[in-house]
Structures are given as C-alpha cells and as structure tokens.
Short mmCIF file of C-alpha atoms in Angstrom, two decimals:
data_model
loop_
_atom_site.label_atom_id
_atom_site.label_comp_id
_atom_site.label_asym_id
_atom_site.label_seq_id
_atom_site.Cartn_x
_atom_site.Cartn_y
_atom_site.Cartn_z
CA MET A 334 -239.20 159.49 -74.50
CA ALA A 335 -238.19 160.76 -77.98
CA ARG A 336 -239.62 158.84 -80.87
CA LYS A 337 -236.97 156.78 -82.69
CA ASN A 338 -238.94 154.63 -85.12
CA TYR A 339 -240.65 156.75 -87.75
CA SER A 340 -243.38 155.38 -89.96
CA ASP A 341 -243.15 155.59 -93.73
CA GLU A 342 -246.06 158.06 -93.72
CA PHE A 343 -244.25 160.30 -91.21
CA ARG A 344 -241.14 160.35 -93.40
CA ARG A 345 -243.09 161.20 -96.53
CA GLN A 346 -244.98 163.96 -94.72
CA ALA A 347 -241.69 165.39 -93.44
CA VAL A 348 -240.27 165.45 -97.00
CA ASP A 349 -243.50 167.03 -98.31
CA LEU A 350 -243.31 169.68 -95.56
CA TYR A 351 -239.75 170.61 -96.61
CA GLU A 352 -240.53 170.71 -100.32
CA SER A 353 -243.80 172.66 -99.97
CA THR A 354 -242.80 175.27 -97.36
CA PRO A 355 -241.56 178.49 -99.09
CA GLY A 356 -237.92 179.13 -98.30
CA ALA A 357 -237.66 176.11 -95.98
CA THR A 358 -234.24 174.91 -94.82
CA VAL A 359 -233.26 171.42 -93.75
CA ARG A 360 -232.18 172.75 -90.39
CA GLY A 361 -235.45 174.59 -89.75
CA ILE A 362 -237.70 171.68 -90.73
CA ALA A 363 -235.56 169.17 -88.84
CA ASP A 364 -235.70 171.30 -85.68
CA ASP A 365 -239.48 171.69 -86.01
CA LEU A 366 -239.99 167.94 -86.37
CA GLY A 367 -237.44 167.02 -83.69
CA VAL A 368 -235.28 164.89 -86.01
CA GLU A 369 -231.61 164.99 -86.93
CA ARG A 370 -230.68 167.00 -90.03
CA GLY A 371 -228.85 164.00 -91.43
CA THR A 372 -231.97 161.88 -90.97
CA LEU A 373 -234.11 164.40 -92.88
CA ARG A 374 -231.51 164.60 -95.65
CA HIS A 375 -231.61 160.79 -95.90
CA TRP A 376 -235.43 160.90 -96.22
CA LEU A 377 -235.14 163.55 -98.91
CA GLY A 378 -232.82 161.22 -100.82
CA LEU A 379 -235.34 158.38 -100.51
CA TYR A 380 -238.65 160.19 -101.06
CA GLY A 381 -237.78 163.64 -102.41
CA THR A 382 -238.84 164.85 -105.83
CA GLY A 383 -235.72 166.93 -106.37
CA LYS A 384 -237.83 170.09 -106.27
CA LYS A 385 -238.62 172.57 -103.50
CA THR A 386 -240.62 175.77 -103.07
CA ALA A 387 -238.42 178.87 -103.19
CA ALA A 388 -238.93 181.85 -100.90
CA ASP A 389 -241.00 183.63 -103.54
CA GLY A 390 -243.33 180.64 -103.93
CA THR A 391 -241.89 179.35 -107.21
CA LEU A 392 -240.83 175.74 -107.72
CA THR A 393 -237.07 175.28 -108.05
CA SER A 394 -234.52 172.50 -108.01
CA SER A 395 -233.55 171.32 -104.54
CA PRO A 396 -230.06 172.52 -103.44
CA LEU A 397 -229.46 169.09 -101.92
CA ARG A 398 -227.33 167.55 -104.64
CA ALA A 399 -224.49 165.10 -104.35
CA ALA A 400 -221.14 166.77 -104.77
CA GLN A 401 -219.45 165.85 -108.04
CA PRO A 402 -215.81 164.79 -107.86
CA VAL A 403 -213.37 167.25 -109.31
CA MET A 404 -211.52 165.72 -112.23
CA SER A 405 -208.19 167.05 -113.34
CA SER A 406 -207.51 167.31 -117.05
CA ALA A 407 -203.76 167.36 -116.56
CA PRO A 408 -201.92 164.12 -117.36
CA ALA A 409 -200.64 162.06 -114.47
CA GLY A 410 -198.49 158.99 -114.91
CA ARG A 411 -195.00 157.73 -115.43
CA ASP A 412 -194.78 159.54 -118.81
CA GLU A 413 -195.52 162.94 -117.17
CA THR A 414 -192.64 165.42 -117.56
CA ASP A 415 -191.32 167.55 -114.71
CA GLU A 416 -192.86 170.68 -116.26
CA GLN A 417 -196.25 168.99 -116.56
CA ARG A 418 -196.10 167.67 -113.01
CA ILE A 419 -195.20 171.12 -111.65
CA ALA A 420 -198.02 172.73 -113.65
CA ARG A 421 -200.51 170.14 -112.42
CA LEU A 422 -199.47 170.57 -108.77
CA GLU A 423 -199.59 174.37 -109.04
CA ALA A 424 -203.07 174.15 -110.51
CA ARG A 425 -204.13 171.87 -107.64
CA VAL A 426 -202.67 174.28 -105.05
CA SER A 427 -204.57 177.17 -106.65
CA GLU A 428 -207.72 175.07 -106.58
CA LEU A 429 -207.29 174.25 -102.87
CA GLU A 430 -206.54 177.88 -102.02
CA ALA A 431 -209.68 178.97 -103.83
CA GLU A 432 -211.71 176.35 -101.93
CA LYS A 433 -210.22 177.52 -98.64
CA THR A 434 -211.08 181.13 -99.45
CA LYS A 435 -214.61 180.08 -100.35
CA LEU A 436 -215.10 178.16 -97.09
CA THR A 437 -213.64 181.03 -95.04
CA THR A 438 -216.01 183.44 -96.74
CA GLU A 439 -218.99 181.15 -96.11
CA ARG A 440 -218.10 180.88 -92.43
CA GLU A 441 -217.89 184.65 -92.07
CA ILE A 442 -221.19 185.12 -93.87
CA LEU A 443 -223.01 182.53 -91.77
CA ARG A 444 -221.55 183.94 -88.55
CA SER A 445 -222.90 187.38 -89.49
CA ALA A 446 -226.27 185.85 -90.43
CA ALA A 447 -226.81 184.24 -87.02
CA LYS A 448 -228.22 187.35 -85.36
CA TYR A 449 -230.67 187.90 -88.25
CA PHE A 450 -232.21 184.45 -87.89
CA GLY A 451 -232.07 184.16 -84.10
CA ARG A 452 -235.77 184.96 -83.77
CA GLY A 453 -237.04 183.04 -86.79
CA ASP A 454 -236.05 182.16 -90.32
CA GLU A 455 -238.26 184.69 -92.09
CA LEU A 456 -237.98 185.62 -95.75
CA VAL A 457 -237.70 189.36 -95.05
CA SER A 458 -234.80 188.69 -92.68
CA ARG A 459 -232.93 186.90 -95.47
CA PHE A 460 -233.46 189.72 -97.95
CA GLN A 461 -232.46 192.30 -95.34
CA PHE A 462 -229.31 190.33 -94.47
CA VAL A 463 -228.19 190.31 -98.10
CA ALA A 464 -228.90 194.05 -98.42
CA ASP A 465 -226.89 194.85 -95.28
CA HIS A 466 -223.85 192.79 -96.37
CA GLN A 467 -223.82 193.31 -100.14
CA HIS A 468 -220.76 195.60 -99.89
CA ALA A 469 -218.73 193.10 -97.87
CA PHE A 470 -219.55 189.94 -99.82
CA GLU A 471 -220.69 188.97 -103.30
CA VAL A 472 -224.47 189.12 -103.64
CA LYS A 473 -224.53 185.82 -105.56
CA ARG A 474 -222.76 183.98 -102.71
CA LEU A 475 -224.94 185.61 -100.05
CA CYS A 476 -228.11 184.52 -101.82
CA GLU A 477 -226.82 180.96 -102.24
CA LEU A 478 -225.97 180.63 -98.53
CA VAL A 479 -229.32 181.94 -97.25
CA GLU A 480 -231.16 179.96 -99.96
CA ILE A 481 -232.93 182.70 -101.89
CA GLU A 482 -232.97 183.49 -105.60
CA ARG A 483 -230.96 186.51 -106.73
CA SER A 484 -233.82 187.61 -108.95
CA SER A 485 -236.14 187.55 -105.94
CA TYR A 486 -233.70 189.64 -103.91
CA TYR A 487 -233.29 192.25 -106.63
CA ALA A 488 -237.04 192.38 -107.12
CA TRP A 489 -237.50 192.90 -103.38
CA LYS A 490 -234.84 195.63 -103.36
CA ALA A 491 -236.32 197.41 -106.37
CA GLY A 492 -239.74 197.38 -104.77
CA ALA A 493 -238.63 199.00 -101.50
CA PRO A 494 -239.87 202.52 -102.31
CA ALA A 495 -243.21 201.20 -103.54
CA ARG A 496 -243.58 199.02 -100.42
CA ALA A 497 -242.90 201.97 -98.16
CA ALA A 498 -245.45 204.12 -99.96
CA ARG A 499 -248.00 201.32 -99.94
CA ALA A 500 -247.42 200.65 -96.22
CA ALA A 501 -247.97 204.34 -95.41
CA ALA A 502 -251.16 204.41 -97.48
CA ASP A 503 -252.40 201.20 -95.83
CA ALA A 504 -251.69 202.63 -92.37
CA GLU A 505 -253.73 205.72 -93.21
CA LEU A 506 -256.54 203.55 -94.57
CA ALA A 507 -256.44 201.37 -91.43
CA GLU A 508 -257.08 204.43 -89.27
CA ARG A 509 -260.07 205.37 -91.40
CA ILE A 510 -261.39 201.82 -91.15
CA ARG A 511 -260.99 201.84 -87.35
CA ALA A 512 -262.97 205.07 -87.14
CA VAL A 513 -265.83 203.49 -89.12
CA HIS A 514 -265.61 200.21 -87.20
CA ALA A 515 -265.64 201.98 -83.84
CA GLN A 516 -269.14 203.22 -84.60
CA ASP A 517 -270.43 199.75 -85.51
CA ASN A 518 -268.22 196.73 -84.81
CA THR A 519 -270.50 194.38 -86.72
CA LEU A 520 -269.44 195.80 -90.10
CA GLY A 521 -267.45 193.55 -92.40
CA ALA A 522 -265.28 194.54 -95.37
CA PRO A 523 -268.14 195.13 -97.87
CA ARG A 524 -270.07 197.51 -95.61
CA VAL A 525 -266.91 199.24 -94.38
CA THR A 526 -265.98 199.85 -98.04
CA ALA A 527 -269.41 201.35 -98.68
CA GLU A 528 -269.04 203.67 -95.67
CA LEU A 529 -265.58 204.80 -96.78
CA ASN A 530 -266.71 205.48 -100.36
CA ASP A 531 -269.92 207.21 -99.40
CA THR A 532 -268.55 210.69 -98.82
CA VAL A 533 -265.39 210.87 -100.97
CA PRO A 534 -264.81 211.81 -104.62
CA ALA A 535 -264.70 209.00 -107.19
CA GLU A 536 -260.91 209.24 -107.57
CA GLU A 537 -260.42 208.57 -103.83
CA ARG A 538 -262.60 205.48 -103.65
CA VAL A 539 -261.04 202.29 -102.35
CA ASN A 540 -261.51 198.73 -103.61
CA HIS A 541 -263.31 196.27 -101.31
CA LYS A 542 -260.49 193.73 -101.77
CA ARG A 543 -257.96 196.23 -100.45
CA VAL A 544 -260.21 197.06 -97.51
CA ALA A 545 -260.56 193.35 -96.72
CA ARG A 546 -256.78 192.88 -96.89
CA VAL A 547 -256.04 195.86 -94.61
CA MET A 548 -258.70 194.74 -92.13
CA ARG A 549 -257.21 191.25 -92.09
CA GLU A 550 -253.67 192.54 -91.62
CA HIS A 551 -254.70 194.83 -88.75
CA GLY A 552 -257.01 192.36 -87.03
CA ILE A 553 -260.18 194.32 -87.73
CA ARG A 554 -263.21 192.14 -88.34
CA GLY A 555 -266.94 192.26 -88.09
CA TYR A 556 -268.97 189.98 -85.92
CA HIS A 557 -269.60 186.59 -87.49
CA LYS A 558 -271.63 183.93 -85.76
CA ARG A 559 -269.61 180.75 -86.22
CA ARG A 560 -271.41 177.74 -87.50
CA ARG A 561 -271.44 175.00 -84.90
CA VAL A 562 -270.35 171.62 -86.17
CA ARG A 563 -271.52 168.65 -84.14
CA THR A 564 -268.77 166.10 -83.66
CA THR A 565 -270.43 164.32 -80.73
CA ILE A 566 -273.52 162.48 -81.94
CA PRO A 567 -274.93 160.20 -79.23
CA GLU A 568 -276.20 156.77 -80.16
CA PRO A 569 -279.13 155.87 -77.86
CA SER A 570 -278.74 152.18 -78.53
CA GLY A 571 -275.05 152.16 -77.59
CA GLN A 572 -273.62 150.26 -74.66
CA GLN A 573 -273.44 151.77 -71.17
CA VAL A 574 -269.88 152.62 -70.17
CA PRO A 575 -268.99 154.04 -66.71
CA ASP A 576 -266.94 157.20 -66.09
CA LEU A 577 -263.69 155.86 -64.62
CA LEU A 578 -261.92 159.24 -64.52
CA GLN A 579 -264.52 161.44 -62.81
CA ARG A 580 -262.75 164.53 -64.22
CA ASP A 581 -259.42 163.43 -62.73
CA PHE A 582 -257.15 163.82 -65.77
CA THR A 583 -253.95 162.68 -64.05
CA ALA A 584 -251.88 159.51 -64.07
CA GLU A 585 -248.96 158.20 -62.08
CA ALA A 586 -247.01 157.07 -65.13
CA PRO A 587 -247.23 157.11 -68.95
CA ASN A 588 -249.48 154.65 -70.80
CA GLN A 589 -252.05 154.31 -68.00
CA ARG A 590 -254.85 156.78 -68.80
CA TYR A 591 -255.82 158.33 -72.11
CA VAL A 592 -258.50 160.75 -73.26
CA GLY A 593 -259.71 161.25 -76.80
CA ASP A 594 -262.10 163.31 -78.88
CA ILE A 595 -262.98 164.37 -82.43
CA THR A 596 -262.71 167.99 -83.56
CA TYR A 597 -263.53 169.57 -86.88
CA LEU A 598 -261.01 171.58 -88.93
CA PRO A 599 -262.86 174.06 -91.19
CA LEU A 600 -261.72 174.65 -94.79
CA ALA A 601 -262.28 177.69 -96.97
CA ASP A 602 -264.56 175.82 -99.36
CA GLY A 603 -267.08 175.13 -96.58
CA THR A 604 -266.07 171.51 -95.96
CA ASN A 605 -264.25 170.10 -92.94
CA LEU A 606 -261.52 167.68 -92.01
CA TYR A 607 -261.85 165.75 -88.76
CA LEU A 608 -259.08 165.03 -86.25
CA ALA A 609 -259.32 162.15 -83.73
CA THR A 610 -256.89 162.21 -80.80
CA VAL A 611 -255.53 159.90 -78.10
CA ILE A 612 -253.82 161.95 -75.34
CA ASP A 613 -251.81 160.55 -72.41
CA CYS A 614 -253.03 162.01 -69.10
CA TYR A 615 -249.58 161.74 -67.52
CA SER A 616 -247.62 163.93 -69.94
CA ARG A 617 -250.34 165.36 -72.22
CA ARG A 618 -248.47 163.68 -75.10
CA LEU A 619 -250.51 163.02 -78.23
CA ALA A 620 -249.79 159.31 -78.46
CA GLY A 621 -252.07 158.67 -81.44
CA TRP A 622 -254.05 160.68 -83.94
CA SER A 623 -255.89 160.35 -87.23
CA LEU A 624 -257.02 162.95 -89.77
CA ALA A 625 -259.70 162.31 -92.40
CA ASP A 626 -262.60 163.93 -94.27
CA HIS A 627 -265.20 161.83 -92.42
CA MET A 628 -266.35 160.94 -88.91
CA ARG A 629 -266.81 157.22 -89.37
CA THR A 630 -265.66 154.68 -86.80
CA GLU A 631 -262.45 154.08 -88.78
CA LEU A 632 -261.30 157.57 -87.79
CA VAL A 633 -261.15 156.84 -84.05
CA GLU A 634 -259.97 153.29 -84.64
CA ASP A 635 -256.98 154.54 -86.61
CA ALA A 636 -256.10 157.01 -83.83
CA LEU A 637 -256.18 154.25 -81.18
CA LYS A 638 -254.14 151.92 -83.37
CA ALA A 639 -251.57 154.69 -83.85
CA ALA A 640 -251.29 155.07 -80.07
CA ALA A 641 -250.79 151.34 -79.72
CA ALA A 642 -248.00 151.48 -82.30
CA THR A 643 -246.34 154.41 -80.52
CA ARG A 644 -246.48 152.77 -77.08
CA GLY A 645 -245.88 149.20 -78.22
CA SER A 646 -248.93 148.06 -76.23
CA LEU A 647 -251.99 149.64 -74.58
CA ALA A 648 -252.81 146.59 -72.46
CA GLY A 649 -254.27 147.65 -69.13
CA ALA A 650 -254.76 151.29 -70.13
CA VAL A 651 -258.02 153.27 -69.76
CA PHE A 652 -259.36 155.29 -72.70
CA HIS A 653 -261.86 158.04 -71.85
CA SER A 654 -264.14 159.75 -74.38
CA ASP A 655 -267.56 161.30 -74.80
CA HIS A 656 -270.68 159.42 -75.92
CA GLY A 657 -270.21 159.99 -79.63
CA SER A 658 -271.64 157.25 -81.81
CA VAL A 659 -268.18 156.22 -83.05
CA TYR A 660 -266.98 155.63 -79.48
CA THR A 661 -270.11 153.70 -78.50
CA SER A 662 -270.02 151.56 -81.64
CA LYS A 663 -269.55 147.81 -81.45
CA ASP A 664 -266.52 147.93 -83.77
CA PHE A 665 -264.68 150.35 -81.52
CA ALA A 666 -265.55 148.29 -78.46
CA LYS A 667 -264.12 145.19 -80.16
CA LEU A 668 -260.90 147.06 -80.96
CA CYS A 669 -260.54 148.19 -77.34
CA GLN A 670 -261.06 144.62 -76.18
CA LYS A 671 -258.48 143.37 -78.68
CA LEU A 672 -255.90 145.94 -77.50
CA GLY A 673 -256.63 145.32 -73.79
CA VAL A 674 -258.07 148.83 -73.32
CA THR A 675 -260.81 149.62 -70.80
CA GLN A 676 -263.36 152.18 -72.04
CA SER A 677 -264.55 155.12 -69.95
CA MET A 678 -267.11 157.80 -70.88
CA GLY A 679 -268.35 161.02 -69.36
CA ALA A 680 -271.95 162.05 -69.02
CA VAL A 681 -273.98 162.85 -72.12
CA GLY A 682 -273.90 166.55 -73.02
CA THR A 683 -271.25 167.47 -70.45
CA SER A 684 -268.05 168.70 -72.09
CA ALA A 685 -266.31 169.18 -68.72
CA ASP A 686 -266.17 165.40 -68.34
CA ASN A 687 -263.69 165.38 -71.23
CA ALA A 688 -262.07 168.76 -70.55
CA LEU A 689 -258.50 167.67 -71.29
CA ALA A 690 -259.32 166.62 -74.85
CA GLU A 691 -261.49 169.72 -75.38
CA SER A 692 -258.61 171.92 -74.19
CA PHE A 693 -256.19 170.25 -76.59
CA ASN A 694 -258.55 170.88 -79.52
CA ALA A 695 -258.92 174.54 -78.61
CA THR A 696 -255.15 175.01 -78.27
CA LEU A 697 -254.47 173.43 -81.66
CA LYS A 698 -256.93 175.69 -83.47
CA ARG A 699 -255.84 178.81 -81.60
CA GLU A 700 -252.13 178.32 -82.24
CA VAL A 701 -252.37 177.08 -85.82
CA LEU A 702 -255.20 179.28 -87.15
CA GLN A 703 -254.44 182.23 -84.90
CA ASP A 704 -256.43 185.15 -86.45
CA GLU A 705 -257.82 183.06 -89.30
CA ASN A 706 -261.17 181.24 -89.20
CA ARG A 707 -260.33 178.35 -91.51
CA TRP A 708 -257.61 176.75 -93.55
CA PRO A 709 -257.31 177.69 -97.25
CA ASP A 710 -257.40 174.10 -98.48
CA GLU A 711 -257.02 170.47 -97.40
CA ALA A 712 -253.31 170.18 -98.27
CA ASN A 713 -252.36 173.22 -96.17
CA CYS A 714 -254.50 172.01 -93.30
CA ARG A 715 -252.85 168.59 -93.25
CA ARG A 716 -249.34 170.05 -93.42
CA GLN A 717 -249.89 172.66 -90.72
CA VAL A 718 -251.61 170.24 -88.34
CA PHE A 719 -248.92 167.60 -88.89
CA ARG A 720 -246.17 170.14 -88.19
CA TRP A 721 -247.90 171.52 -85.07
CA ILE A 722 -248.58 168.06 -83.62
CA VAL A 723 -244.95 166.98 -83.98
CA ARG A 724 -243.77 170.23 -82.39
CA TYR A 725 -246.39 169.84 -79.66
CA ASN A 726 -244.95 166.46 -78.63
CA THR A 727 -241.25 167.22 -79.03
CA ARG A 728 -240.67 170.96 -78.62
CA ARG A 729 -243.69 172.88 -77.31
CA ARG A 730 -243.31 173.60 -73.60
CA HIS A 731 -246.39 172.58 -71.63
CA SER A 732 -247.24 174.17 -68.29
CA TRP A 733 -248.45 170.78 -67.01
CA CYS A 734 -244.99 169.33 -67.72
CA ASN A 735 -243.17 172.08 -65.78
CA TYR A 736 -242.67 173.88 -69.09
CA GLN A 737 -241.01 170.94 -70.74
CA SER A 738 -242.25 169.18 -73.85
CA PRO A 739 -244.37 166.04 -73.28
CA SER A 740 -241.62 163.83 -74.77
CA THR A 741 -238.95 165.37 -72.50
CA TYR A 742 -241.26 165.02 -69.49
CA GLU A 743 -241.68 161.31 -70.18
CA SER A 744 -237.94 160.89 -70.70
CA HIS A 745 -237.26 162.34 -67.26
CA HIS A 746 -239.81 159.97 -65.78
CA ALA A 747 -238.04 157.01 -67.42
CA ALA A 748 -234.69 158.26 -66.10
CA THR A 749 -235.96 158.38 -62.51
CA LEU A 750 -237.08 154.74 -62.79
CA ALA A 751 -233.78 153.50 -64.27
CA PRO A 752 -231.83 153.20 -60.96
CA ALA A 753 -234.68 151.26 -59.36
CA ALA A 754 -234.72 148.83 -62.29
#
C-alpha cells in the first residue's frame, strides 16, 4: 500500500534531493520518490531554500516562484474617457494574444522534447534538444523550458569540436591501455601510466590522472582486494534466541515476518556509514531503515521503530537477524518486547540463515555504486541511498512480486481482502 503520511525528515530529504541534484526537475524527483508533483512543490514552499543546483553544477535561484499579478497602468474608473477605455482594452487584448502565443509555443516545444527525454532526463539530451530546435524556436525560451542556463548551452555548443577531438584521443588511449592491461590485469592506473610512457618520446607521454579517468570511463581496473568490514560481531554473553524461520523467507500476508541486517557503506575518505534494515518477507518491502556513522544499538532500534511507524503496529510479528551484538543486546530485546515483536536468529557464522537481508544489501550496493567502489562523501551517500530506497519500495519492479514494486504488491493483496471484509 502506497505511503500517505510522510515524516518531516522524509519531506526535508526530498527537498534537499531536488535542490542538490544537478538539473533536477520537480517531475523527475516526484516520480522517483513516488509522490505527487503538487505535494513536492508544497514541500519546496515549506522547506526550500529558494536555490537549486543547475545542470552545470552551479547554484542558481529556483524557478519555482509565485506568479506576480499583472497590473495595468491605464486608468480605469468612471472618469475614464472612451479613447482611454478603448486603448486600455486594446492593450489587454494584445497582452492576452501574446500570452496565448507564448503558451502555444511552449506546448509545441514540450511536445517535441518528449522523445528526447523518454529514456531519461539527461543533461546532454537537453543541450542536444536545444541545438536541434534552435532554428524553429528562440534559444532563450528553449533553455527556460528544459531548465538549463543559456550560458551553459552556448559553452557546450562551443566546446563540441574539442569534445569530439578529446573523445577520439581518449578512445585511442583506451585501446593502448587495454593492450597493456591484457598482459597483466593486476595493473592499476599508476603502473599502466608507467608502461605507456616507457617507450614513447617525452612529448607523447600521458598524465596518470588522464589514464585513471579513461580507465574508469571504460571499466578497466586492476585487481584490488577489498577490505572486509565486520558488521556482525557476536556477543558470547548474549541471550539464546531460536531460529523461527529456518531459511523460509516467506509470509502469507504483510506485517508477519521481517528480516534485518547491518551493512557498511564505504566512503572515499576511508570511513563508513552503516545501514540497518527491516524487510517484510511477504513483499520484500523495506518497512524500516536507519543510516548512521556508528553500529551502536541505537542504529537497529531506530530501524525497528521506523518499521513500527510505517506499519502502525508490529504486534505479533517475527523479526529475524544474525547474532550481532546489537541484536543480542538487552536494550534491543526490551524494545522488541515493548513492540510485541518475537525475535529470531540464525546460526552463528552462517550468512545463508539471513540470505534475504544479505541479498538486499548486495542489490543496494550493486545498483547504487555500480562500477564505483565507494561514495565520494557522506552527503552524496545519504542522498543516493535515500533515493534508491524510496524507488525500491514504490517503483522498482521485484521478481518476487511478479515484477511489481513491493508497495504495489501489498496494495493488490489488500484489494483481494477487501470483498471478504
């Protein structure tokens, strides 16, 4: 069932996501978060700063401004002469005709733009759209409608020959890198650079930063043994909790069985954020989650409390986890007892006993990080994870849910029960 009551934190994060995403539109962000555009506009009015990040990364004023009433300077009243009245009405007619022409032009422009943005609202698509239609419409109006700065467009247009030459040079360099990497796939950018520069004249040498960029863009990387971060730390003195699921991660209805885990989210500076989850076994919906820079008991407590707020009550539900110290702590046990939740735990050192939660963690990192190994900073990590989680619940099609989103899957379940009620 779609979420209707949004927390204050959710609203502020949605506003921050719109204002911080380069070239973001209200429509695109609203669709990603599964909310109405009018709702997001209302939140922007309440929490917005009046600024947003333009497509080129600069901070500009938000285009969401209240329309100002048009005031006429012509006199209107009982003392108005016939000539004045006619002049005022003619001016108003001209004004309305100009507005009609403007709206007609906007409609034609947006209709033409639909095919450009059908597969994603990318910045290059916007620039290309303006370039393709600059002879049919005014460039200023085109840029306003697709929400890009004219200066950015002209800079992009002027740089086309240089981009083409640079792309050709990078493609040639990528082939040279592949030849070196094919001989030893453990080489990273520094050693690849050394190999490339070893047998060429000084004027043909390449910079290691350029080599690193080209390797990154073409998915060429050396072997790097990833540092293992332990998020499951058993507590020998903890209480004994039985395994009530026995690797059966199914449920007959929502809000009956949950699984949870903690996963680390690596940052570029060498630190980590930690995500605690509470996942419904029926629909795979992420009912509750918490993100912090620590792995204390408060992390998993906040996630379970969030699930309770989403569902209204967790009374009678089973929560399954591993034997991490936070899950075996007395404070977490007290919270479960308070919420009416029965704890369940898999065997120590056996990840398969909590495979559903482990699979969710792997999917999140794979789809958000993709070819990257870590997030650039904490702010980007929080925004990207928040956006992905909301899309995961409301829009991402899950094979378990017959390729529906978890929220839609639960809504259909509720609809089948309605006649019986």
